[in-house]
Amino acid sequence: MKNVLKLLLMGIAYLAIFILGASSGMIHPACYAYIGAILPLLFAFVYLYTTKMIHGFGAATVLNGFILVLFLLVGEADTAFIIGIIVLTALSEILRYFLGYDTRKGIRWSFVPLAYSFFAYTFHWWTDTEGSLAAAVEEMPAGYDELMKPVIDNIPMLVVMLVLTVPISILGMKLAEKVLK
């Protein structure tokens, strides 16, 4: 029971990081689009703590499964997100299995796919641009959709941020390991 409560707390912390990332869009659309490269610095603490409670299969599944279920319930899960989060979770679990559930290498490298989870949430901007722009007109302040368009069209910056996520996720895991020792 105690571990279930701890896992629930980790799920809530993980959700809070997602909300922080989504809220960054109030600053500028570029923040929302690219903050996924920086969030692994926070995700790493949650994931590392979760892997210390779940010594086998399931750490990534618990975290991303919690997010997926909640996002489905509140209508925030589109097809790109559902597919993305499932693929990233599977990759994370597969890497941890083959590299060792309780090895530093297994935990570190399994975190890399999980680190992309927020990008699965924001990816609708590139898979359903018209729908995303229409939603911005309805939900955001006037002119937000005009700010979004150049961000969406800047594919080279998206690629840079996706590539940058790997070293940031590794750095995040190393920081989490030092702090949570």
PDB file of C-alpha atoms in Angstrom:
ATOM      1  CA  MET A   1       0.000   0.000   0.000  1.00  0.00           C
ATOM      2  CA  LYS A   2       2.843   2.347   0.868  1.00  0.00           C
ATOM      3  CA  ASN A   3       4.464   1.817  -2.549  1.00  0.00           C
ATOM      4  CA  VAL A   4       1.131   2.386  -4.306  1.00  0.00           C
ATOM      5  CA  LEU A   5       0.864   5.784  -2.620  1.00  0.00           C
ATOM      6  CA  LYS A   6       4.435   6.610  -3.583  1.00  0.00           C
ATOM      7  CA  LEU A   7       3.741   5.593  -7.179  1.00  0.00           C
ATOM      8  CA  LEU A   8       0.605   7.738  -7.182  1.00  0.00           C
ATOM      9  CA  LEU A   9       2.700  10.665  -5.934  1.00  0.00           C
ATOM     10  CA  MET A  10       5.217  10.049  -8.731  1.00  0.00           C
ATOM     11  CA  GLY A  11       2.359  10.019 -11.251  1.00  0.00           C
ATOM     12  CA  ILE A  12       1.072  13.308  -9.868  1.00  0.00           C
ATOM     13  CA  ALA A  13       4.563  14.834  -9.983  1.00  0.00           C
ATOM     14  CA  TYR A  14       4.911  13.641 -13.578  1.00  0.00           C
ATOM     15  CA  LEU A  15       1.535  15.184 -14.414  1.00  0.00           C
ATOM     16  CA  ALA A  16       2.597  18.449 -12.758  1.00  0.00           C
ATOM     17  CA  ILE A  17       5.630  18.588 -15.052  1.00  0.00           C
ATOM     18  CA  PHE A  18       3.356  18.058 -18.068  1.00  0.00           C
ATOM     19  CA  ILE A  19       1.108  20.885 -16.851  1.00  0.00           C
ATOM     20  CA  LEU A  20       4.143  23.118 -16.366  1.00  0.00           C
ATOM     21  CA  GLY A  21       5.215  22.375 -19.934  1.00  0.00           C
ATOM     22  CA  ALA A  22       1.745  23.002 -21.342  1.00  0.00           C
ATOM     23  CA  SER A  23       1.424  26.231 -19.359  1.00  0.00           C
ATOM     24  CA  SER A  24       4.632  27.555 -20.893  1.00  0.00           C
ATOM     25  CA  GLY A  25       2.616  28.194 -24.038  1.00  0.00           C
ATOM     26  CA  MET A  26       1.096  31.191 -22.275  1.00  0.00           C
ATOM     27  CA  ILE A  27       4.513  32.845 -22.572  1.00  0.00           C
ATOM     28  CA  HIS A  28       4.925  32.137 -26.291  1.00  0.00           C
ATOM     29  CA  PRO A  29       4.075  29.260 -28.655  1.00  0.00           C
ATOM     30  CA  ALA A  30       7.782  28.457 -29.044  1.00  0.00           C
ATOM     31  CA  CYS A  31       7.957  27.687 -25.334  1.00  0.00           C
ATOM     32  CA  TYR A  32       5.162  25.132 -25.668  1.00  0.00           C
ATOM     33  CA  ALA A  33       6.670  23.625 -28.817  1.00  0.00           C
ATOM     34  CA  TYR A  34      10.217  23.249 -27.531  1.00  0.00           C
ATOM     35  CA  ILE A  35      10.050  22.973 -23.734  1.00  0.00           C
ATOM     36  CA  GLY A  36       9.954  19.206 -24.206  1.00  0.00           C
ATOM     37  CA  ALA A  37      13.732  19.370 -24.675  1.00  0.00           C
ATOM     38  CA  ILE A  38      14.193  20.856 -21.190  1.00  0.00           C
ATOM     39  CA  LEU A  39      11.566  18.924 -19.221  1.00  0.00           C
ATOM     40  CA  PRO A  40      13.751  15.788 -19.007  1.00  0.00           C
ATOM     41  CA  LEU A  41      15.741  17.652 -16.359  1.00  0.00           C
ATOM     42  CA  LEU A  42      12.645  17.290 -14.152  1.00  0.00           C
ATOM     43  CA  PHE A  43      11.290  14.023 -15.573  1.00  0.00           C
ATOM     44  CA  ALA A  44      14.569  12.321 -14.603  1.00  0.00           C
ATOM     45  CA  PHE A  45      13.926  12.720 -10.874  1.00  0.00           C
ATOM     46  CA  VAL A  46      10.466  11.202 -11.139  1.00  0.00           C
ATOM     47  CA  TYR A  47      11.626   8.350 -13.367  1.00  0.00           C
ATOM     48  CA  LEU A  48      14.680   7.489 -11.252  1.00  0.00           C
ATOM     49  CA  TYR A  49      12.611   7.373  -8.074  1.00  0.00           C
ATOM     50  CA  THR A  50      10.008   5.228  -9.843  1.00  0.00           C
ATOM     51  CA  THR A  51      12.663   2.765 -11.075  1.00  0.00           C
ATOM     52  CA  LYS A  52      13.875   2.387  -7.504  1.00  0.00           C
ATOM     53  CA  MET A  53      10.387   1.214  -6.515  1.00  0.00           C
ATOM     54  CA  ILE A  54       9.763  -0.907  -9.611  1.00  0.00           C
ATOM     55  CA  HIS A  55      12.758  -3.176 -10.111  1.00  0.00           C
ATOM     56  CA  GLY A  56      11.346  -4.927 -13.156  1.00  0.00           C
ATOM     57  CA  PHE A  57       8.976  -4.100 -15.944  1.00  0.00           C
ATOM     58  CA  GLY A  58       6.698  -1.120 -15.441  1.00  0.00           C
ATOM     59  CA  ALA A  59       8.376   2.153 -14.444  1.00  0.00           C
ATOM     60  CA  ALA A  60       7.786   3.867 -17.791  1.00  0.00           C
ATOM     61  CA  THR A  61       4.428   2.129 -18.146  1.00  0.00           C
ATOM     62  CA  VAL A  62       3.183   3.432 -14.799  1.00  0.00           C
ATOM     63  CA  LEU A  63       4.209   7.029 -15.528  1.00  0.00           C
ATOM     64  CA  ASN A  64       3.114   7.276 -19.154  1.00  0.00           C
ATOM     65  CA  GLY A  65       0.085   5.074 -18.502  1.00  0.00           C
ATOM     66  CA  PHE A  66      -1.044   7.446 -15.764  1.00  0.00           C
ATOM     67  CA  ILE A  67      -0.700  10.400 -18.151  1.00  0.00           C
ATOM     68  CA  LEU A  68      -2.415   8.551 -20.991  1.00  0.00           C
ATOM     69  CA  VAL A  69      -5.416   7.553 -18.890  1.00  0.00           C
ATOM     70  CA  LEU A  70      -5.844  11.056 -17.466  1.00  0.00           C
ATOM     71  CA  PHE A  71      -5.473  12.707 -20.877  1.00  0.00           C
ATOM     72  CA  LEU A  72      -8.006  10.290 -22.372  1.00  0.00           C
ATOM     73  CA  LEU A  73     -10.452  11.100 -19.575  1.00  0.00           C
ATOM     74  CA  VAL A  74     -10.186  14.872 -20.081  1.00  0.00           C
ATOM     75  CA  GLY A  75     -10.118  14.733 -23.893  1.00  0.00           C
ATOM     76  CA  GLU A  76      -6.506  15.843 -24.318  1.00  0.00           C
ATOM     77  CA  ALA A  77      -5.300  12.672 -26.057  1.00  0.00           C
ATOM     78  CA  ASP A  78      -5.322  12.785 -29.839  1.00  0.00           C
ATOM     79  CA  THR A  79      -4.148   9.978 -32.115  1.00  0.00           C
ATOM     80  CA  ALA A  80      -0.582  11.316 -32.415  1.00  0.00           C
ATOM     81  CA  PHE A  81      -0.273  11.507 -28.633  1.00  0.00           C
ATOM     82  CA  ILE A  82      -1.704   8.037 -28.044  1.00  0.00           C
ATOM     83  CA  ILE A  83       0.581   6.413 -30.611  1.00  0.00           C
ATOM     84  CA  GLY A  84       3.582   8.460 -29.517  1.00  0.00           C
ATOM     85  CA  ILE A  85       3.208   7.773 -25.812  1.00  0.00           C
ATOM     86  CA  ILE A  86       2.692   4.038 -26.384  1.00  0.00           C
ATOM     87  CA  VAL A  87       5.733   3.764 -28.680  1.00  0.00           C
ATOM     88  CA  LEU A  88       7.958   5.768 -26.313  1.00  0.00           C
ATOM     89  CA  THR A  89       6.814   3.689 -23.336  1.00  0.00           C
ATOM     90  CA  ALA A  90       7.475   0.434 -25.191  1.00  0.00           C
ATOM     91  CA  LEU A  91      10.946   1.602 -26.260  1.00  0.00           C
ATOM     92  CA  SER A  92      11.760   2.588 -22.705  1.00  0.00           C
ATOM     93  CA  GLU A  93      10.601  -0.743 -21.280  1.00  0.00           C
ATOM     94  CA  ILE A  94      12.437  -2.720 -23.990  1.00  0.00           C
ATOM     95  CA  LEU A  95      15.708  -0.848 -23.392  1.00  0.00           C
ATOM     96  CA  ARG A  96      15.464  -1.342 -19.647  1.00  0.00           C
ATOM     97  CA  TYR A  97      14.789  -5.045 -20.148  1.00  0.00           C
ATOM     98  CA  PHE A  98      17.773  -5.631 -22.441  1.00  0.00           C
ATOM     99  CA  LEU A  99      20.200  -3.347 -20.594  1.00  0.00           C
ATOM    100  CA  GLY A 100      19.193  -4.483 -17.114  1.00  0.00           C
ATOM    101  CA  TYR A 101      16.373  -3.406 -14.876  1.00  0.00           C
ATOM    102  CA  ASP A 102      18.578  -2.453 -11.945  1.00  0.00           C
ATOM    103  CA  THR A 103      21.696  -1.419 -13.814  1.00  0.00           C
ATOM    104  CA  ARG A 104      22.724   2.200 -14.142  1.00  0.00           C
ATOM    105  CA  LYS A 105      23.054   1.676 -17.894  1.00  0.00           C
ATOM    106  CA  GLY A 106      19.559   0.190 -18.158  1.00  0.00           C
ATOM    107  CA  ILE A 107      17.931   2.987 -16.204  1.00  0.00           C
ATOM    108  CA  ARG A 108      19.833   5.773 -17.972  1.00  0.00           C
ATOM    109  CA  TRP A 109      19.241   4.559 -21.517  1.00  0.00           C
ATOM    110  CA  SER A 110      15.632   3.587 -20.886  1.00  0.00           C
ATOM    111  CA  PHE A 111      15.028   7.149 -19.775  1.00  0.00           C
ATOM    112  CA  VAL A 112      15.941   8.594 -23.189  1.00  0.00           C
ATOM    113  CA  PRO A 113      12.712   7.505 -24.955  1.00  0.00           C
ATOM    114  CA  LEU A 114      10.654   8.486 -21.909  1.00  0.00           C
ATOM    115  CA  ALA A 115      12.240  11.947 -22.051  1.00  0.00           C
ATOM    116  CA  TYR A 116      10.408  12.555 -25.348  1.00  0.00           C
ATOM    117  CA  SER A 117       6.972  12.055 -23.774  1.00  0.00           C
ATOM    118  CA  PHE A 118       6.045  15.740 -23.748  1.00  0.00           C
ATOM    119  CA  PHE A 119       6.862  15.933 -27.459  1.00  0.00           C
ATOM    120  CA  ALA A 120       4.233  13.228 -27.981  1.00  0.00           C
ATOM    121  CA  TYR A 121       1.767  15.656 -26.433  1.00  0.00           C
ATOM    122  CA  THR A 122       2.805  18.657 -28.567  1.00  0.00           C
ATOM    123  CA  PHE A 123       3.284  16.726 -31.790  1.00  0.00           C
ATOM    124  CA  HIS A 124      -0.278  17.472 -32.902  1.00  0.00           C
ATOM    125  CA  TRP A 125       1.041  20.856 -34.044  1.00  0.00           C
ATOM    126  CA  TRP A 126       2.895  19.053 -36.838  1.00  0.00           C
ATOM    127  CA  THR A 127       0.468  16.200 -37.486  1.00  0.00           C
ATOM    128  CA  ASP A 128      -2.709  18.336 -37.425  1.00  0.00           C
ATOM    129  CA  THR A 129      -1.536  21.879 -38.058  1.00  0.00           C
ATOM    130  CA  GLU A 130      -4.904  23.145 -39.310  1.00  0.00           C
ATOM    131  CA  GLY A 131      -6.737  21.709 -36.315  1.00  0.00           C
ATOM    132  CA  SER A 132      -4.143  23.107 -33.919  1.00  0.00           C
ATOM    133  CA  LEU A 133      -4.389  26.582 -35.431  1.00  0.00           C
ATOM    134  CA  ALA A 134      -8.201  26.421 -35.304  1.00  0.00           C
ATOM    135  CA  ALA A 135      -8.078  25.373 -31.646  1.00  0.00           C
ATOM    136  CA  ALA A 136      -5.730  28.279 -30.911  1.00  0.00           C
ATOM    137  CA  VAL A 137      -8.258  30.711 -32.386  1.00  0.00           C
ATOM    138  CA  GLU A 138     -10.936  29.317 -30.042  1.00  0.00           C
ATOM    139  CA  GLU A 139      -8.890  28.822 -26.881  1.00  0.00           C
ATOM    140  CA  MET A 140      -6.069  31.371 -26.892  1.00  0.00           C
ATOM    141  CA  PRO A 141      -5.870  35.169 -27.012  1.00  0.00           C
ATOM    142  CA  ALA A 142      -6.351  36.870 -30.368  1.00  0.00           C
ATOM    143  CA  GLY A 143      -3.326  36.539 -32.628  1.00  0.00           C
ATOM    144  CA  TYR A 144      -1.893  33.463 -30.910  1.00  0.00           C
ATOM    145  CA  ASP A 145      -2.431  31.396 -34.053  1.00  0.00           C
ATOM    146  CA  GLU A 146      -0.321  33.913 -35.992  1.00  0.00           C
ATOM    147  CA  LEU A 147       2.489  33.421 -33.476  1.00  0.00           C
ATOM    148  CA  MET A 148       2.150  29.636 -33.775  1.00  0.00           C
ATOM    149  CA  LYS A 149       2.491  29.425 -37.550  1.00  0.00           C
ATOM    150  CA  PRO A 150       6.190  30.436 -37.769  1.00  0.00           C
ATOM    151  CA  VAL A 151       7.004  28.060 -34.890  1.00  0.00           C
ATOM    152  CA  ILE A 152       5.266  25.174 -36.656  1.00  0.00           C
ATOM    153  CA  ASP A 153       6.955  26.020 -39.964  1.00  0.00           C
ATOM    154  CA  ASN A 154      10.425  26.115 -38.377  1.00  0.00           C
ATOM    155  CA  ILE A 155      11.181  22.410 -38.863  1.00  0.00           C
ATOM    156  CA  PRO A 156      14.974  22.851 -38.518  1.00  0.00           C
ATOM    157  CA  MET A 157      14.477  24.210 -34.977  1.00  0.00           C
ATOM    158  CA  LEU A 158      12.210  21.274 -34.127  1.00  0.00           C
ATOM    159  CA  VAL A 159      14.904  18.865 -35.320  1.00  0.00           C
ATOM    160  CA  VAL A 160      17.544  20.676 -33.233  1.00  0.00           C
ATOM    161  CA  MET A 161      15.344  20.478 -30.144  1.00  0.00           C
ATOM    162  CA  LEU A 162      14.594  16.792 -30.713  1.00  0.00           C
ATOM    163  CA  VAL A 163      18.304  16.042 -31.040  1.00  0.00           C
ATOM    164  CA  LEU A 164      19.125  18.212 -28.022  1.00  0.00           C
ATOM    165  CA  THR A 165      16.714  16.169 -25.910  1.00  0.00           C
ATOM    166  CA  VAL A 166      19.139  13.217 -25.837  1.00  0.00           C
ATOM    167  CA  PRO A 167      22.057  14.964 -24.090  1.00  0.00           C
ATOM    168  CA  ILE A 168      19.658  16.876 -21.841  1.00  0.00           C
ATOM    169  CA  SER A 169      17.976  13.628 -20.789  1.00  0.00           C
ATOM    170  CA  ILE A 170      21.364  12.081 -20.002  1.00  0.00           C
ATOM    171  CA  LEU A 171      22.355  15.176 -18.026  1.00  0.00           C
ATOM    172  CA  GLY A 172      19.019  15.115 -16.205  1.00  0.00           C
ATOM    173  CA  MET A 173      19.506  11.489 -15.215  1.00  0.00           C
ATOM    174  CA  LYS A 174      23.052  12.141 -13.971  1.00  0.00           C
ATOM    175  CA  LEU A 175      21.797  15.088 -11.894  1.00  0.00           C
ATOM    176  CA  ALA A 176      18.949  12.992 -10.495  1.00  0.00           C
ATOM    177  CA  GLU A 177      21.385  10.202  -9.592  1.00  0.00           C
ATOM    178  CA  LYS A 178      23.607  12.647  -7.686  1.00  0.00           C
ATOM    179  CA  VAL A 179      20.744  14.326  -5.855  1.00  0.00           C
ATOM    180  CA  LEU A 180      18.778  11.158  -5.012  1.00  0.00           C
ATOM    181  CA  LYS A 181      21.736   9.029  -3.875  1.00  0.00           C
TER     182      LYS A 181
END
